[in-house]
């Protein structure tokens, strides 16, 4: 399945500055593998040492948070939009 992945500013160094890149995969884990193949180094920013989604990275397939779907097994239908959003913390 062909999908479009929206890349946050902090990860655009891996995509040559592109805000959105195409990727392939029927589920999220395959999409991340596709991203890594085309943009080496990006998977290490999204996945931890055990190959799971990093705690402070939110990923959405269309408008669905994958934490409440199937995680890395979440289905990514053809034409889906995937958003990678690093959590932002801070305050006074």
Short mmCIF file of N, CA, C and O in Angstrom, two decimals:
data_model
loop_
_atom_site.label_atom_id
_atom_site.label_comp_id
_atom_site.label_asym_id
_atom_site.label_seq_id
_atom_site.Cartn_x
_atom_site.Cartn_y
_atom_site.Cartn_z
N UNK A 1 0.83 -1.18 0.00
CA UNK A 1 0.00 0.00 0.00
C UNK A 1 0.89 1.25 0.00
O UNK A 1 1.86 1.31 0.72
N UNK A 2 0.51 2.21 -0.77
CA UNK A 2 1.25 3.46 -0.83
C UNK A 2 0.59 4.47 0.11
O UNK A 2 -0.62 4.66 0.06
N UNK A 3 1.40 5.08 0.97
CA UNK A 3 0.90 6.06 1.94
C UNK A 3 1.76 7.32 1.88
O UNK A 3 2.84 7.31 1.30
N UNK A 4 1.27 8.37 2.50
CA UNK A 4 2.03 9.62 2.62
C UNK A 4 2.32 9.84 4.10
O UNK A 4 1.41 9.76 4.93
N UNK A 5 3.58 10.10 4.41
CA UNK A 5 3.99 10.27 5.80
C UNK A 5 4.38 11.73 6.01
O UNK A 5 5.28 12.26 5.33
N UNK A 6 3.71 12.38 6.95
CA UNK A 6 4.04 13.75 7.32
C UNK A 6 5.17 13.72 8.35
O UNK A 6 5.07 13.05 9.38
N UNK A 7 6.23 14.42 8.04
CA UNK A 7 7.45 14.40 8.83
C UNK A 7 7.55 15.68 9.66
O UNK A 7 7.47 16.78 9.10
N UNK A 8 7.75 15.55 10.98
CA UNK A 8 7.89 16.76 11.80
C UNK A 8 9.22 17.46 11.50
O UNK A 8 10.18 16.82 11.03
N UNK A 9 9.28 18.73 11.76
CA UNK A 9 10.46 19.54 11.45
C UNK A 9 11.74 18.91 11.99
O UNK A 9 12.75 18.85 11.29
N UNK A 10 11.70 18.39 13.19
CA UNK A 10 12.90 17.85 13.82
C UNK A 10 13.46 16.62 13.10
O UNK A 10 14.65 16.32 13.21
N UNK A 11 12.65 15.94 12.32
CA UNK A 11 13.12 14.75 11.59
C UNK A 11 13.37 15.01 10.10
O UNK A 11 13.77 14.11 9.37
N UNK A 12 13.18 16.22 9.67
CA UNK A 12 13.33 16.52 8.24
C UNK A 12 14.77 16.48 7.76
O UNK A 12 15.01 16.43 6.55
N UNK A 13 15.73 16.45 8.66
CA UNK A 13 17.12 16.30 8.23
C UNK A 13 17.30 14.94 7.56
O UNK A 13 18.18 14.77 6.72
N UNK A 14 16.48 13.97 7.92
CA UNK A 14 16.55 12.63 7.32
C UNK A 14 15.87 12.56 5.96
O UNK A 14 16.11 11.64 5.20
N UNK A 15 14.99 13.51 5.68
CA UNK A 15 14.23 13.48 4.43
C UNK A 15 14.64 14.60 3.47
O UNK A 15 13.89 14.94 2.56
N UNK A 16 15.80 15.17 3.72
CA UNK A 16 16.27 16.26 2.85
C UNK A 16 15.40 17.48 2.94
O UNK A 16 15.27 18.24 1.98
N UNK A 17 14.77 17.68 4.09
CA UNK A 17 13.92 18.85 4.30
C UNK A 17 12.48 18.68 3.88
O UNK A 17 11.66 19.59 4.07
N UNK A 18 12.13 17.53 3.33
CA UNK A 18 10.76 17.31 2.87
C UNK A 18 9.81 17.15 4.06
O UNK A 18 10.08 16.40 4.99
N UNK A 19 8.67 17.82 3.99
CA UNK A 19 7.66 17.75 5.04
C UNK A 19 6.76 16.54 4.89
O UNK A 19 6.12 16.11 5.85
N UNK A 20 6.70 15.98 3.69
CA UNK A 20 5.87 14.80 3.44
C UNK A 20 6.60 13.91 2.44
O UNK A 20 7.14 14.40 1.45
N UNK A 21 6.64 12.61 2.75
CA UNK A 21 7.32 11.66 1.87
C UNK A 21 6.42 10.45 1.64
O UNK A 21 5.62 10.09 2.50
N UNK A 22 6.56 9.80 0.49
CA UNK A 22 5.81 8.57 0.25
C UNK A 22 6.49 7.39 0.92
O UNK A 22 7.71 7.40 1.14
N UNK A 23 5.72 6.38 1.24
CA UNK A 23 6.24 5.13 1.80
C UNK A 23 5.30 4.01 1.40
O UNK A 23 4.18 4.25 0.95
N UNK A 24 5.77 2.79 1.58
CA UNK A 24 4.99 1.61 1.23
C UNK A 24 4.80 0.74 2.45
O UNK A 24 5.66 0.68 3.32
N UNK A 25 3.66 0.06 2.51
CA UNK A 25 3.43 -0.90 3.59
C UNK A 25 1.96 -1.07 3.89
O UNK A 25 1.19 -0.11 3.82
N UNK A 26 1.59 -2.31 4.23
CA UNK A 26 0.21 -2.62 4.57
C UNK A 26 -0.08 -2.40 6.05
O UNK A 26 -1.22 -2.35 6.47
N UNK A 27 1.00 -2.28 6.85
CA UNK A 27 0.84 -1.98 8.27
C UNK A 27 1.98 -1.05 8.67
O UNK A 27 2.97 -0.90 7.96
N UNK A 28 1.84 -0.40 9.81
CA UNK A 28 2.75 0.65 10.23
C UNK A 28 4.20 0.17 10.29
O UNK A 28 5.10 0.89 9.87
N UNK A 29 4.44 -1.03 10.78
CA UNK A 29 5.82 -1.52 10.87
C UNK A 29 6.47 -1.57 9.48
O UNK A 29 7.66 -1.23 9.33
N UNK A 30 5.72 -1.94 8.46
CA UNK A 30 6.24 -1.98 7.10
C UNK A 30 6.49 -0.58 6.56
O UNK A 30 7.45 -0.36 5.82
N UNK A 31 5.64 0.36 6.93
CA UNK A 31 5.83 1.74 6.50
C UNK A 31 7.13 2.29 7.10
O UNK A 31 7.91 2.95 6.42
N UNK A 32 7.38 1.99 8.37
CA UNK A 32 8.61 2.47 9.01
C UNK A 32 9.83 1.83 8.35
O UNK A 32 10.85 2.49 8.14
N UNK A 33 9.74 0.55 7.99
CA UNK A 33 10.84 -0.11 7.26
C UNK A 33 11.09 0.58 5.93
O UNK A 33 12.24 0.79 5.52
N UNK A 34 10.01 0.94 5.23
CA UNK A 34 10.12 1.64 3.96
C UNK A 34 10.77 3.01 4.15
O UNK A 34 11.64 3.41 3.37
N UNK A 35 10.36 3.72 5.19
CA UNK A 35 10.97 5.02 5.50
C UNK A 35 12.47 4.86 5.74
O UNK A 35 13.27 5.65 5.26
N UNK A 36 12.83 3.86 6.52
CA UNK A 36 14.24 3.64 6.85
C UNK A 36 15.06 3.33 5.60
O UNK A 36 16.19 3.79 5.47
N UNK A 37 14.48 2.56 4.71
CA UNK A 37 15.17 2.21 3.46
C UNK A 37 15.46 3.46 2.63
O UNK A 37 16.56 3.63 2.10
N UNK A 38 14.49 4.35 2.54
CA UNK A 38 14.63 5.55 1.73
C UNK A 38 15.28 6.72 2.47
O UNK A 38 15.82 7.63 1.83
N UNK A 39 15.20 6.70 3.80
CA UNK A 39 15.72 7.80 4.62
C UNK A 39 16.44 7.23 5.84
O UNK A 39 15.90 7.26 6.95
N UNK A 40 17.63 6.67 5.63
CA UNK A 40 18.35 5.99 6.71
C UNK A 40 18.50 6.86 7.97
O UNK A 40 18.79 8.05 7.88
N UNK A 41 18.25 6.22 9.11
CA UNK A 41 18.37 6.88 10.40
C UNK A 41 17.06 7.31 11.02
O UNK A 41 16.97 7.51 12.22
N UNK A 42 16.03 7.41 10.21
CA UNK A 42 14.75 7.91 10.73
C UNK A 42 14.08 6.91 11.67
O UNK A 42 13.47 7.30 12.66
N UNK A 43 14.23 5.62 11.40
CA UNK A 43 13.58 4.61 12.25
C UNK A 43 14.09 4.67 13.69
O UNK A 43 13.32 4.49 14.63
N UNK A 44 15.37 4.96 13.87
CA UNK A 44 15.94 5.04 15.23
C UNK A 44 15.34 6.19 16.03
O UNK A 44 15.35 6.17 17.26
N UNK A 45 14.78 7.15 15.35
CA UNK A 45 14.14 8.28 16.03
C UNK A 45 12.68 7.99 16.38
O UNK A 45 12.09 8.65 17.21
N UNK A 46 12.11 6.99 15.72
CA UNK A 46 10.70 6.63 15.92
C UNK A 46 10.57 5.39 16.80
O UNK A 46 9.64 5.27 17.59
N UNK A 47 11.54 4.46 16.67
CA UNK A 47 11.50 3.20 17.41
C UNK A 47 12.60 3.18 18.47
O UNK A 47 13.69 3.72 18.28
N UNK A 48 12.32 2.49 19.59
CA UNK A 48 13.32 2.35 20.64
C UNK A 48 14.23 1.15 20.36
O UNK A 48 14.13 0.52 19.30
N UNK A 49 15.11 0.82 21.30
CA UNK A 49 16.07 -0.28 21.10
C UNK A 49 15.40 -1.64 20.99
O UNK A 49 16.01 -2.59 20.48
N UNK A 50 14.18 -1.76 21.47
CA UNK A 50 13.44 -3.03 21.37
C UNK A 50 12.57 -3.09 20.12
O UNK A 50 11.82 -4.04 19.93
N UNK A 51 12.62 -2.05 19.29
CA UNK A 51 11.84 -2.03 18.07
C UNK A 51 10.39 -1.61 18.28
O UNK A 51 9.56 -1.79 17.40
N UNK A 52 10.10 -1.00 19.43
CA UNK A 52 8.75 -0.52 19.72
C UNK A 52 8.71 0.99 19.51
O UNK A 52 9.75 1.66 19.53
N UNK A 53 7.50 1.51 19.31
CA UNK A 53 7.36 2.96 19.17
C UNK A 53 7.89 3.66 20.42
O UNK A 53 7.61 3.23 21.54
N UNK A 54 8.67 4.70 20.22
CA UNK A 54 9.18 5.46 21.35
C UNK A 54 8.03 6.07 22.14
O UNK A 54 7.01 6.44 21.57
N UNK A 55 8.24 6.15 23.42
CA UNK A 55 7.20 6.63 24.33
C UNK A 55 6.74 8.05 24.01
O UNK A 55 5.58 8.39 24.16
N UNK A 56 7.66 8.89 23.60
CA UNK A 56 7.32 10.29 23.39
C UNK A 56 7.14 10.65 21.91
O UNK A 56 7.30 11.81 21.53
N UNK A 57 6.82 9.65 21.11
CA UNK A 57 6.50 9.88 19.69
C UNK A 57 5.08 9.38 19.46
O UNK A 57 4.77 8.22 19.73
N UNK A 58 4.23 10.25 18.99
CA UNK A 58 2.85 9.87 18.66
C UNK A 58 2.75 9.66 17.16
O UNK A 58 3.29 10.43 16.38
N UNK A 59 2.06 8.60 16.78
CA UNK A 59 1.88 8.30 15.36
C UNK A 59 0.38 8.13 15.11
O UNK A 59 -0.31 7.44 15.87
N UNK A 60 -0.07 8.76 14.05
CA UNK A 60 -1.48 8.68 13.66
C UNK A 60 -1.59 8.14 12.25
O UNK A 60 -0.82 8.53 11.37
N UNK A 61 -2.52 7.23 12.04
CA UNK A 61 -2.87 6.77 10.70
C UNK A 61 -4.23 7.41 10.42
O UNK A 61 -5.21 7.14 11.11
N UNK A 62 -4.23 8.29 9.43
CA UNK A 62 -5.35 9.20 9.20
C UNK A 62 -5.55 9.96 10.51
O UNK A 62 -4.62 10.61 10.95
N UNK A 63 -6.66 9.87 11.17
CA UNK A 63 -6.84 10.60 12.43
C UNK A 63 -6.81 9.69 13.65
O UNK A 63 -7.14 10.12 14.76
N UNK A 64 -6.39 8.44 13.46
CA UNK A 64 -6.42 7.46 14.56
C UNK A 64 -5.05 7.29 15.20
O UNK A 64 -4.07 6.98 14.52
N UNK A 65 -5.00 7.49 16.51
CA UNK A 65 -3.78 7.31 17.28
C UNK A 65 -3.47 5.82 17.34
O UNK A 65 -4.28 5.04 17.86
N UNK A 66 -2.30 5.40 16.86
CA UNK A 66 -1.99 3.98 16.78
C UNK A 66 -1.85 3.33 18.16
O UNK A 66 -1.94 2.11 18.27
N UNK A 67 -1.65 4.13 19.20
CA UNK A 67 -1.59 3.55 20.56
C UNK A 67 -2.91 2.91 20.94
O UNK A 67 -2.95 2.00 21.76
N UNK A 68 -4.00 3.38 20.35
CA UNK A 68 -5.32 2.86 20.66
C UNK A 68 -5.85 1.96 19.54
O UNK A 68 -6.99 1.52 19.58
N UNK A 69 -5.02 1.73 18.56
CA UNK A 69 -5.37 0.83 17.45
C UNK A 69 -4.54 -0.43 17.62
O UNK A 69 -4.69 -1.12 18.59
N UNK A 70 -3.61 -0.66 16.74
CA UNK A 70 -2.80 -1.88 16.81
C UNK A 70 -1.32 -1.64 16.96
O UNK A 70 -0.53 -2.52 16.66
N UNK A 71 -0.93 -0.42 17.36
CA UNK A 71 0.50 -0.13 17.47
C UNK A 71 1.16 -0.30 16.11
O UNK A 71 0.65 0.16 15.09
N UNK A 72 2.29 -0.98 16.10
CA UNK A 72 3.01 -1.21 14.85
C UNK A 72 2.26 -2.11 13.88
O UNK A 72 2.57 -2.16 12.70
N UNK A 73 1.25 -2.82 14.38
CA UNK A 73 0.44 -3.69 13.54
C UNK A 73 -0.76 -2.96 12.93
O UNK A 73 -1.56 -3.57 12.22
N UNK A 74 -0.90 -1.67 13.20
CA UNK A 74 -2.01 -0.89 12.67
C UNK A 74 -2.00 -0.94 11.14
O UNK A 74 -0.96 -0.71 10.51
N UNK A 75 -3.13 -1.24 10.56
CA UNK A 75 -3.28 -1.31 9.10
C UNK A 75 -3.13 0.09 8.51
O UNK A 75 -3.66 1.06 9.05
N UNK A 76 -2.41 0.17 7.40
CA UNK A 76 -2.22 1.44 6.70
C UNK A 76 -2.80 1.29 5.29
O UNK A 76 -2.11 0.85 4.38
N UNK A 77 -4.07 1.65 5.13
CA UNK A 77 -4.72 1.49 3.83
C UNK A 77 -4.06 2.34 2.75
O UNK A 77 -3.44 3.36 3.04
N UNK A 78 -4.21 1.90 1.52
CA UNK A 78 -3.68 2.64 0.39
C UNK A 78 -4.18 4.08 0.43
O UNK A 78 -5.37 4.33 0.62
N UNK A 79 -3.25 5.03 0.28
CA UNK A 79 -3.61 6.44 0.28
C UNK A 79 -3.71 7.07 1.65
O UNK A 79 -4.00 8.26 1.77
N UNK A 80 -3.47 6.29 2.71
CA UNK A 80 -3.57 6.83 4.07
C UNK A 80 -2.54 7.92 4.30
O UNK A 80 -1.46 7.93 3.71
N UNK A 81 -2.89 8.82 5.20
CA UNK A 81 -1.95 9.83 5.66
C UNK A 81 -1.46 9.42 7.04
O UNK A 81 -2.26 9.11 7.93
N UNK A 82 -0.15 9.39 7.20
CA UNK A 82 0.44 9.03 8.48
C UNK A 82 1.18 10.24 9.01
O UNK A 82 1.94 10.88 8.29
N UNK A 83 0.96 10.55 10.27
CA UNK A 83 1.61 11.68 10.91
C UNK A 83 2.49 11.19 12.05
O UNK A 83 2.03 10.41 12.88
N UNK A 84 3.72 11.64 12.06
CA UNK A 84 4.64 11.37 13.16
C UNK A 84 4.75 12.68 13.93
O UNK A 84 5.15 13.70 13.38
N UNK A 85 4.39 12.62 15.22
CA UNK A 85 4.36 13.84 16.03
C UNK A 85 5.12 13.61 17.32
O UNK A 85 4.67 12.85 18.18
N UNK A 86 6.27 14.27 17.47
CA UNK A 86 7.00 14.14 18.72
C UNK A 86 6.23 14.88 19.83
O UNK A 86 5.67 15.94 19.60
N UNK A 87 6.18 14.25 21.00
CA UNK A 87 5.49 14.88 22.14
C UNK A 87 6.29 16.11 22.56
O UNK A 87 7.52 16.11 22.52
N UNK A 88 5.58 17.12 22.98
CA UNK A 88 6.21 18.34 23.44
C UNK A 88 5.90 18.49 24.92
O UNK A 88 4.76 18.38 25.35
N UNK A 89 6.95 18.70 25.69
CA UNK A 89 6.78 18.88 27.13
C UNK A 89 7.41 20.20 27.53
O UNK A 89 8.25 20.75 26.83
N UNK A 90 7.01 20.68 28.65
CA UNK A 90 7.61 21.91 29.14
C UNK A 90 6.65 22.64 30.04
O UNK A 90 5.62 22.12 30.43
N UNK A 91 7.00 23.83 30.33
CA UNK A 91 6.16 24.64 31.19
C UNK A 91 7.01 25.39 32.20
O UNK A 91 8.22 25.39 32.15
N UNK A 92 6.33 25.98 33.12
CA UNK A 92 7.04 26.78 34.12
C UNK A 92 7.41 25.96 35.32
O UNK A 92 6.76 25.09 35.75
#
